[in-house]
XYZ file of C-alpha atoms in Angstrom:
356
model
C -9.942 142.945 103.202
C -9.678 146.789 103.751
C -10.250 149.663 100.167
C -8.210 148.692 97.689
C -8.106 152.761 96.200
C -5.560 154.749 98.882
C -3.066 151.793 98.102
C -3.655 152.055 94.077
C -2.932 155.840 94.068
C -0.424 155.430 96.145
C 1.005 152.767 93.350
C -0.184 155.526 91.144
C 3.448 157.583 91.876
C 5.986 155.087 92.654
C 5.305 152.446 90.185
C 6.953 150.561 92.746
C 4.845 147.508 94.381
C 6.543 147.298 98.362
C 5.608 144.636 101.024
C 3.972 148.054 103.365
C 0.963 147.691 100.605
C 1.330 144.716 100.326
C 0.252 144.776 104.413
C -1.765 147.309 103.862
C -4.615 146.026 101.008
C -4.417 142.726 102.664
C -5.102 143.901 106.432
C -1.906 141.800 107.652
C 1.746 142.891 108.814
C 4.797 143.354 106.694
C 6.487 140.110 108.208
C 3.254 138.043 107.766
C 3.465 139.501 104.156
C 6.808 138.074 103.661
C 6.946 135.214 105.018
C 3.724 134.566 102.297
C 5.898 135.442 99.474
C 8.995 133.007 100.735
C 7.182 129.992 101.248
C 7.454 130.021 104.618
C 3.959 129.848 106.320
C 3.688 126.319 107.924
C 1.928 126.592 111.935
C 3.478 130.570 111.494
C 0.952 132.386 109.232
C -3.355 131.424 109.125
C -5.275 130.363 106.539
C -7.249 132.477 106.150
C -4.110 135.144 106.138
C -2.939 133.280 103.337
C -5.785 133.576 101.707
C -5.989 137.846 101.738
C -1.590 137.750 101.325
C -1.784 135.839 97.890
C -4.533 137.672 96.260
C -3.330 141.154 97.261
C 0.237 139.849 95.692
C -2.047 138.951 92.475
C -3.426 142.185 92.380
C -1.168 144.101 93.338
C 2.014 142.681 90.523
C 4.139 142.407 94.009
C 7.345 140.732 93.236
C 9.507 139.424 95.991
C 13.323 141.790 95.438
C 15.070 138.439 96.012
C 17.992 140.541 95.304
C 17.442 142.965 98.370
C 16.854 140.688 100.884
C 19.783 138.652 99.733
C 22.019 142.275 100.994
C 20.953 141.770 104.288
C 22.168 138.451 104.636
C 25.542 139.630 103.917
C 25.835 138.258 100.334
C 23.687 137.467 97.503
C 22.571 134.496 95.312
C 24.224 136.490 92.532
C 27.026 135.249 90.164
C 29.106 138.019 87.334
C 30.853 136.647 84.774
C 33.867 139.626 82.943
C 33.717 138.809 79.720
C 35.587 141.501 77.377
C 34.713 141.870 74.181
C 31.368 139.909 74.304
C 30.324 140.097 70.092
C 32.373 136.786 70.223
C 30.668 134.894 68.756
C 32.559 132.199 71.030
C 31.035 134.178 74.597
C 27.555 132.862 73.743
C 28.422 129.214 74.364
C 30.818 129.318 77.920
C 27.773 131.339 79.392
C 25.122 128.897 77.918
C 27.912 126.704 80.131
C 27.973 129.404 82.642
C 24.084 129.051 83.198
C 23.381 125.379 82.649
C 26.609 124.882 86.124
C 24.574 126.992 88.224
C 21.478 125.848 88.336
C 18.423 127.822 89.149
C 19.650 129.123 92.641
C 22.604 131.480 91.472
C 21.047 134.531 89.016
C 24.131 135.156 86.351
C 25.204 139.024 85.994
C 26.904 139.647 82.623
C 29.945 142.051 83.141
C 31.181 143.338 79.154
C 32.607 145.587 77.447
C 32.197 147.400 73.704
C 33.516 144.758 71.276
C 38.751 145.828 71.297
C 38.256 146.830 74.738
C 39.145 144.705 78.149
C 37.317 145.074 81.174
C 39.081 148.093 83.123
C 39.418 146.663 87.428
C 37.356 149.824 88.970
C 33.880 149.085 87.266
C 33.553 145.231 87.636
C 34.384 146.743 91.624
C 31.405 148.813 91.446
C 29.854 145.827 90.571
C 31.304 144.008 93.370
C 28.927 146.353 95.636
C 25.937 143.498 94.771
C 27.469 141.787 96.990
C 28.056 138.825 94.315
C 28.155 135.475 95.298
C 30.325 134.619 92.940
C 33.692 135.824 90.409
C 34.156 133.824 86.880
C 37.001 135.833 83.974
C 36.789 135.317 81.078
C 39.922 135.317 79.177
C 41.894 138.232 81.907
C 45.563 139.754 81.482
C 47.702 140.038 84.653
C 47.693 143.374 84.843
C 43.642 143.512 85.374
C 43.862 140.906 88.175
C 46.215 143.015 89.790
C 43.932 145.567 89.750
C 40.778 143.968 90.679
C 42.476 142.254 94.190
C 39.375 140.863 94.527
C 37.908 138.541 97.949
C 35.990 135.923 98.092
C 34.987 132.643 95.463
C 37.475 133.561 91.797
C 37.615 131.533 89.350
C 39.214 132.133 85.865
C 38.685 130.953 81.750
C 41.172 130.947 79.054
C 43.483 132.619 81.217
C 46.405 130.526 80.501
C 49.558 131.364 82.280
C 47.732 133.063 85.369
C 46.736 130.600 87.592
C 48.414 131.002 90.791
C 46.093 134.281 90.713
C 42.694 132.051 91.339
C 41.755 128.323 90.960
C 40.643 127.764 86.912
C 40.390 126.416 83.781
C 41.759 126.731 80.186
C 41.994 125.625 77.016
C 45.120 124.057 75.792
C 45.052 126.172 72.744
C 48.932 126.237 72.204
C 48.064 122.524 70.871
C 45.836 123.406 68.410
C 47.858 125.932 66.998
C 51.086 123.782 66.482
C 48.378 122.046 65.089
C 47.396 124.341 62.564
C 50.473 125.285 61.787
C 52.288 120.973 61.037
C 49.171 121.068 58.588
C 49.726 124.303 56.697
C 53.732 123.086 56.165
C 52.145 120.134 55.249
C 50.580 121.094 53.106
C 53.033 123.095 51.386
C 53.191 127.215 52.640
C 55.919 128.385 52.938
C 54.169 131.707 53.704
C 51.927 133.159 55.880
C 49.925 136.463 57.523
C 48.543 135.849 60.698
C 44.977 138.560 61.897
C 45.581 138.690 65.476
C 43.135 140.525 67.971
C 43.801 143.396 69.618
C 42.092 142.588 73.067
C 45.335 141.963 73.778
C 44.647 138.697 76.260
C 46.608 136.165 76.876
C 45.133 133.457 75.085
C 45.851 135.508 71.793
C 49.307 136.296 72.848
C 49.402 132.076 73.684
C 47.821 130.971 70.546
C 49.999 133.486 68.248
C 53.049 133.134 69.747
C 52.698 128.640 69.777
C 50.945 129.054 66.520
C 55.205 131.808 65.529
C 57.041 128.934 66.710
C 55.683 126.210 65.877
C 55.620 127.438 62.553
C 59.397 129.291 61.906
C 60.362 125.376 62.996
C 57.737 124.120 60.226
C 60.259 126.375 57.858
C 56.756 128.555 57.348
C 58.023 132.178 56.899
C 55.370 134.776 58.903
C 56.830 138.776 57.944
C 56.260 141.685 61.246
C 55.000 142.570 58.544
C 52.222 139.976 57.725
C 50.881 140.438 61.563
C 47.980 142.686 61.427
C 45.019 142.767 64.799
C 40.921 143.578 64.395
C 38.485 144.029 66.884
C 36.505 140.657 66.722
C 34.294 141.251 63.935
C 33.421 140.392 60.102
C 33.239 143.904 58.808
C 37.009 145.116 60.485
C 38.656 141.560 59.154
C 37.424 142.126 55.757
C 38.449 145.781 55.154
C 41.475 144.403 57.185
C 42.138 142.282 54.486
C 41.609 144.004 51.885
C 43.958 146.609 52.864
C 46.656 144.190 53.650
C 46.437 141.325 50.215
C 48.347 143.617 47.634
C 51.189 143.228 49.620
C 50.867 140.777 51.143
C 50.265 138.964 47.278
C 53.053 140.547 46.360
C 55.144 138.752 49.233
C 53.852 135.526 48.527
C 51.457 134.860 51.438
C 49.540 131.450 50.097
C 47.407 131.230 53.540
C 46.287 134.071 56.584
C 45.473 132.051 59.922
C 43.280 134.459 62.271
C 42.649 134.728 66.274
C 39.241 133.462 66.151
C 36.704 132.416 63.105
C 34.829 135.394 63.335
C 38.231 137.147 61.796
C 38.079 134.409 58.920
C 33.867 134.754 58.324
C 36.279 138.547 57.201
C 38.434 136.752 55.321
C 36.647 134.568 53.409
C 34.330 137.444 52.626
C 36.684 139.198 51.386
C 38.235 137.052 49.838
C 35.135 136.600 47.764
C 34.737 140.664 46.826
C 38.227 139.980 45.504
C 38.367 136.927 43.795
C 40.963 135.594 45.809
C 39.571 131.639 45.544
C 39.667 129.545 48.438
C 41.704 127.112 49.040
C 42.987 126.878 46.066
C 44.929 130.241 45.298
C 45.125 131.675 49.911
C 44.149 129.551 52.334
C 42.180 129.748 55.716
C 42.654 129.306 59.322
C 40.683 130.188 62.041
C 40.229 129.360 66.514
C 37.177 128.690 67.619
C 35.551 126.405 65.544
C 32.060 127.893 65.491
C 28.778 125.963 64.193
C 28.414 128.149 61.176
C 32.478 126.887 60.513
C 30.829 123.824 59.118
C 28.382 125.358 56.757
C 30.656 128.352 54.985
C 31.665 128.893 51.816
C 34.353 126.800 51.420
C 33.778 125.318 54.814
C 36.488 126.744 57.563
C 39.206 125.220 59.129
C 39.896 125.805 62.399
C 40.585 124.885 66.134
C 38.601 123.335 68.326
C 38.117 125.170 71.931
C 35.554 123.086 74.215
C 33.692 125.863 74.767
C 30.149 125.123 76.552
C 32.770 122.796 78.506
C 34.388 125.701 80.020
C 31.787 127.197 80.752
C 30.540 123.922 82.531
C 33.592 123.517 83.920
C 34.302 127.329 85.399
C 30.513 126.920 87.204
C 30.973 123.532 89.367
C 34.307 125.364 89.960
C 32.985 128.236 91.045
C 30.078 126.550 92.956
C 32.208 124.334 94.696
C 33.432 127.232 96.602
C 30.586 129.686 96.298
C 28.739 126.320 98.680
C 32.242 125.980 100.612
C 33.923 123.363 99.802
C 37.679 121.905 98.243
C 37.912 121.546 94.687
C 39.597 118.497 94.325
C 41.633 120.210 90.813
C 41.818 123.198 91.052
C 43.734 123.693 88.039
C 41.983 121.692 84.862
C 42.984 122.534 80.880
C 40.160 121.308 78.307
C 42.188 119.607 75.564
C 41.559 121.595 71.676
C 42.118 120.466 68.303
C 42.455 120.731 64.698
C 39.395 120.237 62.465
C 40.221 120.205 58.857
C 37.891 121.713 56.509
C 37.970 123.230 52.515
C 39.489 126.538 53.463
C 42.632 124.430 53.323
C 42.224 121.495 52.064
C 44.132 122.769 48.701
C 47.643 125.470 48.984
C 48.236 127.762 46.395
C 50.406 124.750 45.508
C 47.997 122.681 44.758
C 49.030 119.873 47.460
C 45.714 119.032 49.313
C 46.364 118.075 53.550
C 44.915 115.791 56.446
C 43.270 116.156 58.720
C 46.044 115.598 62.119
């Protein structure tokens, strides 16, 4: 093997090890380096050259540019997941499901926004320069999908009403919302407030509309003045509840429904500060059924949404499309269910609710 000094001097200047540097150090061609680095040496590279290349790779710390090589073939092994407001802990479980379903053959790239902001199609189109193998979009709205207008494998997650745009895996959030309204009605609540997300995605619109519709049918009043919106953040929800609670209390509100468990944690936090007894004076409920909801004080009544299965199924759908298979069920819907816990165990009227 030739002296490594010139190569090391070059490395000090560029800070990036190339196949050419490895080839120079090993005394072979860059094609030989590529064959060794990619495990394609059988019958094509001598054992001596394999040893020399591996030694040079180890000495220089060379890493194969998998993305670059795949781009040269016209498509990469990257899968892009577009998600609004990654601050919502619900997405961590969705991502875990996607990652599991894709396996080691694909690399997952997240395209996320700041809290309360929805992804812009313009930003996502810039990422398409990477020529991803597929695209997942979580909780989109129609305007975003129309503006994006992407070709290639695409699967939507938690996108109720948008099934015409692409194969999708949805959550039946409306069912859980109706169960929650019926539960509060059975517990004796007549005036309820609602804390929504400012994100403006279809899934939040559906859960709010379904709850309000069922609440009206059950004789529950949810006045416009009793509906507020914040980012999916404990502190923001706590501050919004603190500002609204005096008026809500005077109006006779005895329960607060939150668009996510994260919002509900903020309400519970501020209620404790204000000395509001949960659930005796105020019942609180959310959506998502995050792990902390079972252990919070009091434990939180929540609409269970299967986050990990959502990611798993969406990843499986996308993988089928990327591998050229026809989907047996392009549209899938996962069930939601109400989990009744201590935060709605008794209403302001002292009536205990029951699990549905």
